[in-house]
PDB file of C-alpha atoms and ligand atoms in Angstrom:
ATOM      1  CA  UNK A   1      27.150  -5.651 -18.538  1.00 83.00           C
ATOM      2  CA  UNK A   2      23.787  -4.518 -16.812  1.00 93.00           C
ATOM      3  CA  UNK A   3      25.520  -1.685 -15.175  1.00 97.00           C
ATOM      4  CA  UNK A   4      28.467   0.384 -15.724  1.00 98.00           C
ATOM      5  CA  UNK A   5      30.706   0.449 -12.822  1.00 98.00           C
ATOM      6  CA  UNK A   6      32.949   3.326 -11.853  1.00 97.00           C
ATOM      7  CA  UNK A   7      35.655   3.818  -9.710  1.00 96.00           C
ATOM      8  CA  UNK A   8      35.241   6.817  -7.520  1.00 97.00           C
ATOM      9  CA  UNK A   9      38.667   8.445  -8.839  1.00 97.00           C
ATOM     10  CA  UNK A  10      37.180   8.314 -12.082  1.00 97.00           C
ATOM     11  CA  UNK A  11      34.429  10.753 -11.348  1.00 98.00           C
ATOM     12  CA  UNK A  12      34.526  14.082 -11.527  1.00 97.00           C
ATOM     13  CA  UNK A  13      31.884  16.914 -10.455  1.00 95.00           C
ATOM     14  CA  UNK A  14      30.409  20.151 -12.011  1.00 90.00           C
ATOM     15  CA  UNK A  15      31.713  23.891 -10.466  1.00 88.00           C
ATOM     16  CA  UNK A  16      28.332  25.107 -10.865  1.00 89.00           C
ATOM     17  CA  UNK A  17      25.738  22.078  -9.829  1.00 84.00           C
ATOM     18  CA  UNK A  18      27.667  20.232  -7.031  1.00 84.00           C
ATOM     19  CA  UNK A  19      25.438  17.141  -7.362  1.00 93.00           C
ATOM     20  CA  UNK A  20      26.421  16.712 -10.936  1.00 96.00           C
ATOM     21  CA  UNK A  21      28.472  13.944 -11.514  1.00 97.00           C
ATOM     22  CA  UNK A  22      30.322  12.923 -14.884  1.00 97.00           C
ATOM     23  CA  UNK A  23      32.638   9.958 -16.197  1.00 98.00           C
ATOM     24  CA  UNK A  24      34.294   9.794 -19.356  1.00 97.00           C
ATOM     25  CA  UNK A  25      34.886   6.302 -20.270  1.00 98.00           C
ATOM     26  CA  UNK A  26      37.397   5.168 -22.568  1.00 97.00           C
ATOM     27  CA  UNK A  27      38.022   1.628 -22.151  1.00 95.00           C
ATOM     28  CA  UNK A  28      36.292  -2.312 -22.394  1.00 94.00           C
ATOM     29  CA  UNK A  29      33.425  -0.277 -20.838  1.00 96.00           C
ATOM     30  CA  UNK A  30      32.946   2.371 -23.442  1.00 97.00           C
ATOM     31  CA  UNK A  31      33.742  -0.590 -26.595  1.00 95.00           C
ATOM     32  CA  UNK A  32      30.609  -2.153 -24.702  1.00 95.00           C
ATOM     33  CA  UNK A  33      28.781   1.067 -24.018  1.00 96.00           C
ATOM     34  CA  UNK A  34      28.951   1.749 -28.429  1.00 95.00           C
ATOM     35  CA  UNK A  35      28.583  -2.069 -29.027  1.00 94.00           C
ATOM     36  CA  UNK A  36      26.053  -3.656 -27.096  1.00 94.00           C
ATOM     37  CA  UNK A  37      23.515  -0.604 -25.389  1.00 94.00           C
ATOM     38  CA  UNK A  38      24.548   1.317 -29.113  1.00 95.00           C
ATOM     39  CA  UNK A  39      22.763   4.352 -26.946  1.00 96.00           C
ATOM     40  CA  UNK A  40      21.862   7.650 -28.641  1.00 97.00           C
ATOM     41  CA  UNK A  41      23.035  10.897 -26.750  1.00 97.00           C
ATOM     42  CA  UNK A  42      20.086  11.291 -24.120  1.00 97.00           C
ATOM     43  CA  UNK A  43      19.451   7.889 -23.537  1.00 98.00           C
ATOM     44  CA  UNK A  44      19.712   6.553 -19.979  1.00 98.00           C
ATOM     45  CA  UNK A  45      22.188   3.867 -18.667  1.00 97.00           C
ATOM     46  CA  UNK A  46      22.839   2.014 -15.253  1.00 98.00           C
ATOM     47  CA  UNK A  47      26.022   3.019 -13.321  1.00 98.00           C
ATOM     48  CA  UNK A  48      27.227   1.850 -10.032  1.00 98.00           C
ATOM     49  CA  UNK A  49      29.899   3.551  -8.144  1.00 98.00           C
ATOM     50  CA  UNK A  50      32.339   0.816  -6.613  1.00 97.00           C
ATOM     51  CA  UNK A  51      31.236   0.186  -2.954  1.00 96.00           C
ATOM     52  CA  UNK A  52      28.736   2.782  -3.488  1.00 98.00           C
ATOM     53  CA  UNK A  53      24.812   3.558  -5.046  1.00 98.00           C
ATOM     54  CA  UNK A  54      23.581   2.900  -8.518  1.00 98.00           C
ATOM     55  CA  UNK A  55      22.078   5.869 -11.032  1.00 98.00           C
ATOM     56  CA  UNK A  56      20.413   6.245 -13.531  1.00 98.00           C
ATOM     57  CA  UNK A  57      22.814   8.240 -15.868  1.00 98.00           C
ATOM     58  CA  UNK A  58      22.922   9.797 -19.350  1.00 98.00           C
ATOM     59  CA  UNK A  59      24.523   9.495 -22.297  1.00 98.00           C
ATOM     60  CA  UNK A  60      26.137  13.438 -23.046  1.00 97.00           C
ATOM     61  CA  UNK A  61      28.795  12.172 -25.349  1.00 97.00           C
ATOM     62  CA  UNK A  62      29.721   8.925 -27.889  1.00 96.00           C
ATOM     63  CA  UNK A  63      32.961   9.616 -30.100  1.00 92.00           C
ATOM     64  CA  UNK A  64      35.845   7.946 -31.091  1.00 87.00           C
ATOM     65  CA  UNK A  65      37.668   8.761 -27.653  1.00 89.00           C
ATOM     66  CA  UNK A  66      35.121   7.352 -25.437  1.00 95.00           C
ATOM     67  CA  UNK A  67      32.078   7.380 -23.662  1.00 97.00           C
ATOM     68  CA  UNK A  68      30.898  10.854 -21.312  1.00 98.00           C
ATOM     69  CA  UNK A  69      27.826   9.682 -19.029  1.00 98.00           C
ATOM     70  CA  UNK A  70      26.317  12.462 -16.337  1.00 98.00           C
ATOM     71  CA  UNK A  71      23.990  11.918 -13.291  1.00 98.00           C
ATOM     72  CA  UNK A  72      22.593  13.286 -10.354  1.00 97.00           C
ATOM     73  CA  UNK A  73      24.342  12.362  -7.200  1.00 96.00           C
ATOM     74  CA  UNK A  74      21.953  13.046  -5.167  1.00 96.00           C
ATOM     75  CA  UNK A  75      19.576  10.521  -6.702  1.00 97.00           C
ATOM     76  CA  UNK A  76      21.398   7.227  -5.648  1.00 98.00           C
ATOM     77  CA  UNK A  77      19.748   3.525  -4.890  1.00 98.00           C
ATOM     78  CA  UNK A  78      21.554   0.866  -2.907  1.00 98.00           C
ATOM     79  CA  UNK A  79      22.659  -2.305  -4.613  1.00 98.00           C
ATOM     80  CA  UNK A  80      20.943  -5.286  -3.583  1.00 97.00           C
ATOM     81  CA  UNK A  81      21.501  -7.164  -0.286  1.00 96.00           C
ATOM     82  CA  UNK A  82      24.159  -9.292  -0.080  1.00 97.00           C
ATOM     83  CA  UNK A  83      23.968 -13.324   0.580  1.00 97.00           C
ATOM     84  CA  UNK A  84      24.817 -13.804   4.431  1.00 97.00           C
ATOM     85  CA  UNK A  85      27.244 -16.940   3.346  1.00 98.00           C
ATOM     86  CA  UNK A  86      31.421 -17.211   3.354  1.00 98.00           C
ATOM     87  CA  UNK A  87      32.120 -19.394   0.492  1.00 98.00           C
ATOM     88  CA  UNK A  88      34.423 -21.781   1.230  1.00 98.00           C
ATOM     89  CA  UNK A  89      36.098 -23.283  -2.060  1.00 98.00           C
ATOM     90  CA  UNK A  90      38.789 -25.784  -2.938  1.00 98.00           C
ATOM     91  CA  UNK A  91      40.691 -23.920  -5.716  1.00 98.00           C
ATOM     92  CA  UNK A  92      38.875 -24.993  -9.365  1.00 96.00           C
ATOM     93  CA  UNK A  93      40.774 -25.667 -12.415  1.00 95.00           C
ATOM     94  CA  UNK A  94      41.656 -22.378 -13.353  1.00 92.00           C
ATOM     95  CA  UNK A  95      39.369 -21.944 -16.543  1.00 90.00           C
ATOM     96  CA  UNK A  96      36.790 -23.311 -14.558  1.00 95.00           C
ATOM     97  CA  UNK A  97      37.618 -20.568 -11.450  1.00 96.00           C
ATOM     98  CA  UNK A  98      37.065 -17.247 -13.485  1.00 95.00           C
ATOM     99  CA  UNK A  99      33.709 -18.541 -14.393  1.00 96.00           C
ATOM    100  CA  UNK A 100      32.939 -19.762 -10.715  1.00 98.00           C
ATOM    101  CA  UNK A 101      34.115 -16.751  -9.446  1.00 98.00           C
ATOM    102  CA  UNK A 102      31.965 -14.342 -11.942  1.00 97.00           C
ATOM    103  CA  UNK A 103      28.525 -16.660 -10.972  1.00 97.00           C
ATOM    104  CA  UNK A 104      29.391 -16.265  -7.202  1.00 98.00           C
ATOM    105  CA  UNK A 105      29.821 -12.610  -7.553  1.00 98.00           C
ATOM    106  CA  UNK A 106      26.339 -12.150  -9.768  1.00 98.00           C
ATOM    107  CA  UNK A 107      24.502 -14.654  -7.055  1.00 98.00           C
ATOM    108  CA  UNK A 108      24.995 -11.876  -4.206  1.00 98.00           C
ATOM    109  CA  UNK A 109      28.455 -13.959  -2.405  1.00 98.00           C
ATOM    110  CA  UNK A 110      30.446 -11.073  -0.670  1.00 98.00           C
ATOM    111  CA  UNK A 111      33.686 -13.479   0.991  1.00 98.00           C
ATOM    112  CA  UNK A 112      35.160 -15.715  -1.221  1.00 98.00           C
ATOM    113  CA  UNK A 113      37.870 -18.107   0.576  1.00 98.00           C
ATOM    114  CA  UNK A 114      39.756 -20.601  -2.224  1.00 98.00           C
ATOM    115  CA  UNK A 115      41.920 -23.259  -0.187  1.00 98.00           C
ATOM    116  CA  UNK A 116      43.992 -26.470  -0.858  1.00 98.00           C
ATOM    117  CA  UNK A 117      42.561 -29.840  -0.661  1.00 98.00           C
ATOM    118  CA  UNK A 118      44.099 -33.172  -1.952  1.00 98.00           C
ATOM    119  CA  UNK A 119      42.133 -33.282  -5.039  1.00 97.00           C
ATOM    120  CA  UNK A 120      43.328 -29.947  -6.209  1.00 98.00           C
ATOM    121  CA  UNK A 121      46.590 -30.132  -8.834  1.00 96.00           C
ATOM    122  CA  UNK A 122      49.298 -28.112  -7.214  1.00 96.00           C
ATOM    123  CA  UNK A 123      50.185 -26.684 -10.262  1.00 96.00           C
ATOM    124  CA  UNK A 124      46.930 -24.715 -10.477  1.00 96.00           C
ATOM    125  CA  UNK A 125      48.160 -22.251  -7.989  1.00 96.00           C
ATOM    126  CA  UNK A 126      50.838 -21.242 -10.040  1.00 94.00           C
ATOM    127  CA  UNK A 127      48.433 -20.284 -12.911  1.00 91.00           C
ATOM    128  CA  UNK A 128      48.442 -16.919 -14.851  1.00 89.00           C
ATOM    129  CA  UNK A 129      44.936 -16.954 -14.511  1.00 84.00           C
ATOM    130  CA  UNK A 130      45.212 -17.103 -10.570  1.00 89.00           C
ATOM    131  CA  UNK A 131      47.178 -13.198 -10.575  1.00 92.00           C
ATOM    132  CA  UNK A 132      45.333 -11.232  -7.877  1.00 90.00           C
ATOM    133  CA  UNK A 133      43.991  -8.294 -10.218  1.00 91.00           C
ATOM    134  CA  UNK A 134      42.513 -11.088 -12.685  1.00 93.00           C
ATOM    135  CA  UNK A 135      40.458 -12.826 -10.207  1.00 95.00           C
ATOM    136  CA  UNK A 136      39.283  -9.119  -8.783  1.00 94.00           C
ATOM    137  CA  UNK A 137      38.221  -8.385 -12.420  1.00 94.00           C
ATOM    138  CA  UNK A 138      36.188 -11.857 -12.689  1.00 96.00           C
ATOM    139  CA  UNK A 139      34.513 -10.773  -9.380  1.00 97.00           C
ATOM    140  CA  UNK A 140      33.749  -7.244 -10.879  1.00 96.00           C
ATOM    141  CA  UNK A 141      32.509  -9.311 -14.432  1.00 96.00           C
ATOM    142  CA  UNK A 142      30.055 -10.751 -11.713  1.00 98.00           C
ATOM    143  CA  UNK A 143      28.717  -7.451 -10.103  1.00 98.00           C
ATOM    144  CA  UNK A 144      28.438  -5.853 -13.311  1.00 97.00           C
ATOM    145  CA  UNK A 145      26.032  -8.511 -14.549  1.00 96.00           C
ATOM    146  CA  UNK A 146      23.935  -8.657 -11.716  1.00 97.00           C
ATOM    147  CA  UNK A 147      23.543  -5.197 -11.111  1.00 98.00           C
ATOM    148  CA  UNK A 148      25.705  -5.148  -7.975  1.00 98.00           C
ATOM    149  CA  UNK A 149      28.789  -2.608  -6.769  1.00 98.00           C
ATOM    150  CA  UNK A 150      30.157  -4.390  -3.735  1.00 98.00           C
ATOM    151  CA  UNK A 151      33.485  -5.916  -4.421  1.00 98.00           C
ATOM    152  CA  UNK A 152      33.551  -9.611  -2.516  1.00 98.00           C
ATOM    153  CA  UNK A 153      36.807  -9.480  -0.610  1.00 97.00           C
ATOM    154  CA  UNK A 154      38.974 -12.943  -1.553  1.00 97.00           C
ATOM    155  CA  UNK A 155      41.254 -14.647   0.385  1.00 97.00           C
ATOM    156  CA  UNK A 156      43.573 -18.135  -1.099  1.00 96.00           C
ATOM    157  CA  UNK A 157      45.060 -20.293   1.371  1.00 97.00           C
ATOM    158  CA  UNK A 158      47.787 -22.756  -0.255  1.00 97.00           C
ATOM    159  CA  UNK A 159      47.838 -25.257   2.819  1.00 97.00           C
ATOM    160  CA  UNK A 160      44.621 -26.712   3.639  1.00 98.00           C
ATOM    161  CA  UNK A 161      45.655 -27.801   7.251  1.00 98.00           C
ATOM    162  CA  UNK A 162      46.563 -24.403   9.203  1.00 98.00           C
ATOM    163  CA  UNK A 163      43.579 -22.855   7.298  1.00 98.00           C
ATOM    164  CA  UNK A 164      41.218 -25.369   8.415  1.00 98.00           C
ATOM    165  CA  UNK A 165      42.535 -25.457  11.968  1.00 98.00           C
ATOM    166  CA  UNK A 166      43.566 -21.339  12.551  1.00 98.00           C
ATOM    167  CA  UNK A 167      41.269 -19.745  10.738  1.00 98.00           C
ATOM    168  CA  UNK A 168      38.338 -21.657  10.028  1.00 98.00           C
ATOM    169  CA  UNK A 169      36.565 -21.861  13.859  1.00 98.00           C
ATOM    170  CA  UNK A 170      36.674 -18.075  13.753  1.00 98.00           C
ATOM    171  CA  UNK A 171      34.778 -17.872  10.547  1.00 98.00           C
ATOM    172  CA  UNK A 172      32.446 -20.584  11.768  1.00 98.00           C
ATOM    173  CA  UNK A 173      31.930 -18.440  14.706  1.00 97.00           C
ATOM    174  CA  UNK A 174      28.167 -17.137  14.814  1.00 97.00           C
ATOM    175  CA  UNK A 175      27.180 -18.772  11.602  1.00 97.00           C
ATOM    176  CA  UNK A 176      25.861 -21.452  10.309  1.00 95.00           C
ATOM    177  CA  UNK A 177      28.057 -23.824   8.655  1.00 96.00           C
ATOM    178  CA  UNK A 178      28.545 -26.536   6.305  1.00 95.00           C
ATOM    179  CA  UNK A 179      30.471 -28.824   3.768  1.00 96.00           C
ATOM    180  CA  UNK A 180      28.719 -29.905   0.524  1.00 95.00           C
ATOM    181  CA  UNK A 181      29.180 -33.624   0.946  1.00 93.00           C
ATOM    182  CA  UNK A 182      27.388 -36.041  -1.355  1.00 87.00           C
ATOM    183  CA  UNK A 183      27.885 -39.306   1.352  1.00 79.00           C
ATOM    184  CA  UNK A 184      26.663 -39.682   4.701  1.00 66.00           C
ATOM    185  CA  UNK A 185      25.533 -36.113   4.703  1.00 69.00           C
ATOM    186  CA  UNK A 186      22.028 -34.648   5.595  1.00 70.00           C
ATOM    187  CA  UNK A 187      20.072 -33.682   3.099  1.00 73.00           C
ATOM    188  CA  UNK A 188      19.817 -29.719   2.281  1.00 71.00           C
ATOM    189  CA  UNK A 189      18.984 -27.819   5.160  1.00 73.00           C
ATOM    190  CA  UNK A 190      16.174 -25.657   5.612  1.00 76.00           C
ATOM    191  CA  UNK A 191      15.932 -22.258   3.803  1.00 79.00           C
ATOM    192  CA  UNK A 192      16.943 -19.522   6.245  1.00 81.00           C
ATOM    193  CA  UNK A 193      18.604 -15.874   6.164  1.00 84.00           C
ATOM    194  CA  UNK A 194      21.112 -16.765   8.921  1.00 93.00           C
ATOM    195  CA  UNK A 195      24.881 -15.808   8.611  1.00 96.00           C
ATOM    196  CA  UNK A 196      26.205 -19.199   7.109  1.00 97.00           C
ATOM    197  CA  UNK A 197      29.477 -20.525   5.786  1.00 98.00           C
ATOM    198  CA  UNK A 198      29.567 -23.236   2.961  1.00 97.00           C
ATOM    199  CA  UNK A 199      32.611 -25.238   2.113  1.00 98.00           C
ATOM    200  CA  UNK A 200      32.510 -26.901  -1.297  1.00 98.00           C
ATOM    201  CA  UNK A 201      34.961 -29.399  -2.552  1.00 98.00           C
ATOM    202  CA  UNK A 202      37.313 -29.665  -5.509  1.00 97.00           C
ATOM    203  CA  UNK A 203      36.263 -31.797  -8.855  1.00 95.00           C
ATOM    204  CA  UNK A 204      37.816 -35.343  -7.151  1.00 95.00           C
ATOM    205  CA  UNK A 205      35.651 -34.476  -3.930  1.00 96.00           C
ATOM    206  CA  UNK A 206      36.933 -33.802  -0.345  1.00 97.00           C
ATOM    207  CA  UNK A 207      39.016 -36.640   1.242  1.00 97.00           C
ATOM    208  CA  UNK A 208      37.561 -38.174   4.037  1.00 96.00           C
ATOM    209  CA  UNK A 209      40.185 -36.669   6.714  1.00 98.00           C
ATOM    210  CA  UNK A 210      39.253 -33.664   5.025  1.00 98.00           C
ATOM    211  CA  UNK A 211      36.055 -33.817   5.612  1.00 97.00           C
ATOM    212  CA  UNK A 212      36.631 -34.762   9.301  1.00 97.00           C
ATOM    213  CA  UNK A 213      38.865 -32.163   9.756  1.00 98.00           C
ATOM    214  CA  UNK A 214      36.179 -29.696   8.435  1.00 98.00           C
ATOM    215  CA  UNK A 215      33.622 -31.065  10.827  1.00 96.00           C
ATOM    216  CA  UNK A 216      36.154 -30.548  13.490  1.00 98.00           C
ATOM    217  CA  UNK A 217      35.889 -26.672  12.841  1.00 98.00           C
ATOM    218  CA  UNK A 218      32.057 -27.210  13.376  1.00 97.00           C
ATOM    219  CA  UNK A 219      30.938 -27.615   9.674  1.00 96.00           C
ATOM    220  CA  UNK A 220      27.829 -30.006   9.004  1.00 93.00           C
ATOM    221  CA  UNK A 221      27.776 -31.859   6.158  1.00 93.00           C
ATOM    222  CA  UNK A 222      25.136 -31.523   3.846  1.00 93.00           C
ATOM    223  CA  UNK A 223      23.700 -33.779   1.057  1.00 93.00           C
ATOM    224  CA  UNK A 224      22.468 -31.779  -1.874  1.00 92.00           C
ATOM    225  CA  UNK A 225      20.924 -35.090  -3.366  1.00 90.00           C
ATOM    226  CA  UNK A 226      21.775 -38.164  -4.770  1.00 88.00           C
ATOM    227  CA  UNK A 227      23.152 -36.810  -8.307  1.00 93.00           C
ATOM    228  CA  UNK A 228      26.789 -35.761  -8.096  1.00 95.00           C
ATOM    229  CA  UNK A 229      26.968 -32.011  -9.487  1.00 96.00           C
ATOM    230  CA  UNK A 230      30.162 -30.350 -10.485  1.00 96.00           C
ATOM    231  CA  UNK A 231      31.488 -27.812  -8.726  1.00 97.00           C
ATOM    232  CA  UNK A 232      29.936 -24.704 -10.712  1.00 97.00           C
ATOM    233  CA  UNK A 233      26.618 -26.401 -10.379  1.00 97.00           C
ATOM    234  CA  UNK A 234      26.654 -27.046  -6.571  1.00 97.00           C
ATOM    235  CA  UNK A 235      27.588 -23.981  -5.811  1.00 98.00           C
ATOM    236  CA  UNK A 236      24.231 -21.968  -7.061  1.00 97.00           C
ATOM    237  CA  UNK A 237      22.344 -25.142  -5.977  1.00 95.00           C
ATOM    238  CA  UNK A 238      23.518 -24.978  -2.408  1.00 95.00           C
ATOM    239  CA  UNK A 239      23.143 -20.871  -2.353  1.00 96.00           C
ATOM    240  CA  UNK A 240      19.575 -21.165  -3.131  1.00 94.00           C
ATOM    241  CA  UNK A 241      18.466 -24.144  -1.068  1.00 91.00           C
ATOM    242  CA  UNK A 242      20.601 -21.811   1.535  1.00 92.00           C
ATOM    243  CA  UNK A 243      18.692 -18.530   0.766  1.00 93.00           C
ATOM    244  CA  UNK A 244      15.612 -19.001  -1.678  1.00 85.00           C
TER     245      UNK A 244
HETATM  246  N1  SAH B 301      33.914 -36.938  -7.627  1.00 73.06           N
HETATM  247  C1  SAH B 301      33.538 -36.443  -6.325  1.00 73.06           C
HETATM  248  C2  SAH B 301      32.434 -35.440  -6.472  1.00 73.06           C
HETATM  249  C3  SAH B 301      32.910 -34.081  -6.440  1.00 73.06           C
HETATM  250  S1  SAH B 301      31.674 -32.974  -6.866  1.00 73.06           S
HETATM  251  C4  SAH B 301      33.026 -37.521  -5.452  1.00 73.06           C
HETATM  252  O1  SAH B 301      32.492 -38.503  -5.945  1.00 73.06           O
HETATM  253  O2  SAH B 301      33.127 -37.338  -4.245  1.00 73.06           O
HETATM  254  C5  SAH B 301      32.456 -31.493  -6.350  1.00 73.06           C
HETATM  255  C6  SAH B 301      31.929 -30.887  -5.084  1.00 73.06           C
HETATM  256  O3  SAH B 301      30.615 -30.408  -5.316  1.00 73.06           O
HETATM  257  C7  SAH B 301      31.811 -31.834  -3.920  1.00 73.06           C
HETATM  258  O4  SAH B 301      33.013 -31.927  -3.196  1.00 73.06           O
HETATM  259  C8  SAH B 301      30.710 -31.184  -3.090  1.00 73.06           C
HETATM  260  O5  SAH B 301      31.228 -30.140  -2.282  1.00 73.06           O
HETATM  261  C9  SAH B 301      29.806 -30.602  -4.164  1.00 73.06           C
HETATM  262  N2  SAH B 301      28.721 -31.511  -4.528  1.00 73.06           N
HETATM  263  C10 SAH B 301      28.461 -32.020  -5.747  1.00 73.06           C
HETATM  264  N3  SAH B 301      27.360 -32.783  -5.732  1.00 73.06           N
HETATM  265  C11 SAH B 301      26.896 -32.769  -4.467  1.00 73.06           C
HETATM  266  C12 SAH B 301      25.777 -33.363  -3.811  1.00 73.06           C
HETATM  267  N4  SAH B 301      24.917 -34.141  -4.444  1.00 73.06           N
HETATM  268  N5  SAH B 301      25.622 -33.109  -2.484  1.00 73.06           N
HETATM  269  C13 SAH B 301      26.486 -32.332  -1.825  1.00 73.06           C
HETATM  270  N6  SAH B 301      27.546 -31.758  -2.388  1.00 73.06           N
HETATM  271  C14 SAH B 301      27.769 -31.952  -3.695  1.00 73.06           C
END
C-alpha cells in the first residue's frame, strides 16, 4: 500500500483551520499503517482522497483503536494520468481475475469491460469472487499500489454477442482499437497516446467467429509476437507497446 486511500465521508475538518483535514483509520488500512510503514507520531504518509488529490499527511495518533493522520487540504497533487485504453477482457478464471484486475488498476487502466467468449467456463460467472464490491476492492488494491485515486469504472457482459454487436462500435468510436490475436495478426502497433480500446482473449484464445465478429466492430488484430503469453502477461505487454 503506497498510499492510503480515503473516502471523502471519512474525512473530517478542523473548526478553527478550515484547510485542516483529519482521518481516523481503524481498519485493514490502519493493521497496515502499524505493520508495514510502523510510523512514529510525526512521520509523514501518502493519502489519496477517492477521485480526488494526494497529500502528504501526518501521523497525530497510533493506538490500539486505530490510526489518526492530518493534512493540509490546501496542499493537494493530482494522481497520475490515466492510460487512454478501454480494456476489453474475456472473464479470467476467477483467482486469476482479482490479480488481473489489481495489475490493470496499478498500470493506469480507467474502463475495465469483462465479457463472455466460448473459451470462458460458464460457471465462472457465478463465482463468489465475481460479487461487485470484491472486484471494486481488487481495483482499489491496484490504485493503492500505484499511487493512484481514480476508481476504473467496470462493466461484465454475460453474452458475448449483443455486447459485441450493441455496444462495442460505440466504444470503438474515436479510438483506436484492437484484439490481441497471436495468428494472422499484425505485429504490435506503433507506440502512441491516442484513445485506444484493446480486447484480450480468455486462456483457450478467441474463436475464430469471435474474432471476426470483433473485427466487424472495427477492432484490428494485433500480433504481440510469436510466443503465446497468458492472459496476465499480455495484458501489461500490450499496454506498454500501446503507451511506452
Ligand atoms: N491458447 C490460446 C492462447 C490464448 S493466450 C491460443 O493458442 O489461441 C490468451 C490471450 O492473450 C489471447 O487470446 C490474446 O488476446 C493474448 N495473447 C497472448 N499471447 C499473444 C500474442 N503473442 N499476440 C497477441 N495476443 C496474445
Amino acid at each position: 500500500m503506497n498510499l492510503i486511500l480515503v473516502r471523502r465521508n471519512e474525512i473530517t475538518y478542523s473548526s478553527s483551520a478550515k484547510s485542516q483535514a483529519r482521518v481516523l483509520l481503524s481498519d485493514r488500512r490502519a493493521d497496515h499503517i502499524r505493520q508495514v510503514h510502523q510510523p512514529s507520531l510525526g512521520d509523514a504518509l501518502k493519502l489519496g482522497v477517492i477521485s480526488g488529490e494526494i497529500f502528504n499527511a501526518q501521523v497525530v495518533g497510533i493506538s490500539e483503536q486505530g490510526v489518526a493522520l492530518e493534512w493540509d487540504s490546501a496542499l493537494g497533487v493530482p494522481p497520475p494520468e490515466a492510460l487512454p485504453v478501454v480494456l476489453v477482457l474475456a472473464l479470467p478464471r476467477p483467482k486469476m481475475l482479482r490479480r488481473i484486475l489489481q495489475s490493470a488498476a496499478s498500470m493506469g487502466v480507467k474502463e475495465i469491460w469483462l465479457i463472455h467468449s466460448y473459451r470462458v467456463d460458464k460457471s465462472y460467472w457465478s463465482s463468489p469472487l465475481l460479487d461487485y464490491e470484491a472486484l471494486m476492492m481488487q481495483l482499489q488494491l491496484g490504485l493503492e499500489q500505484s499511487g493512484d485515486t481514480i476508481m476504473p469504472t467496470l462493466h461484465l457482459r454475460k453474452r458475448f454477442k449483443p455486447f459485441v454487436e450493441d455496444e462495442l462500435p460505440a466504444l470503438v468510436a474515436g479510438r483506436k482499437a484492437w484484439v490481441a490475436h497471436p495468428y494472422d495478426a499484425e505485429k504490435a502497433p506503433m507506440p502512441s497516446d491516442q484513445p485506444s480500446l484493446v480486447a484480450v482473449g480468455p486462456e483457450g484464445g478467441f474463436i475464430t467467429y469471435e474474432v471476426s465478429k470483433l473485427m466487424d466492430a472495427g477492432l484490428n488484430p494485433l500480433s504481440l509476437g510469436q510466443r503465446i503469453l497468458r492472459v496476465e502477461t499480455a495484458i501489461p505487454v500490450v499496454l506498454t507497446r500501446l503507451f511506452p
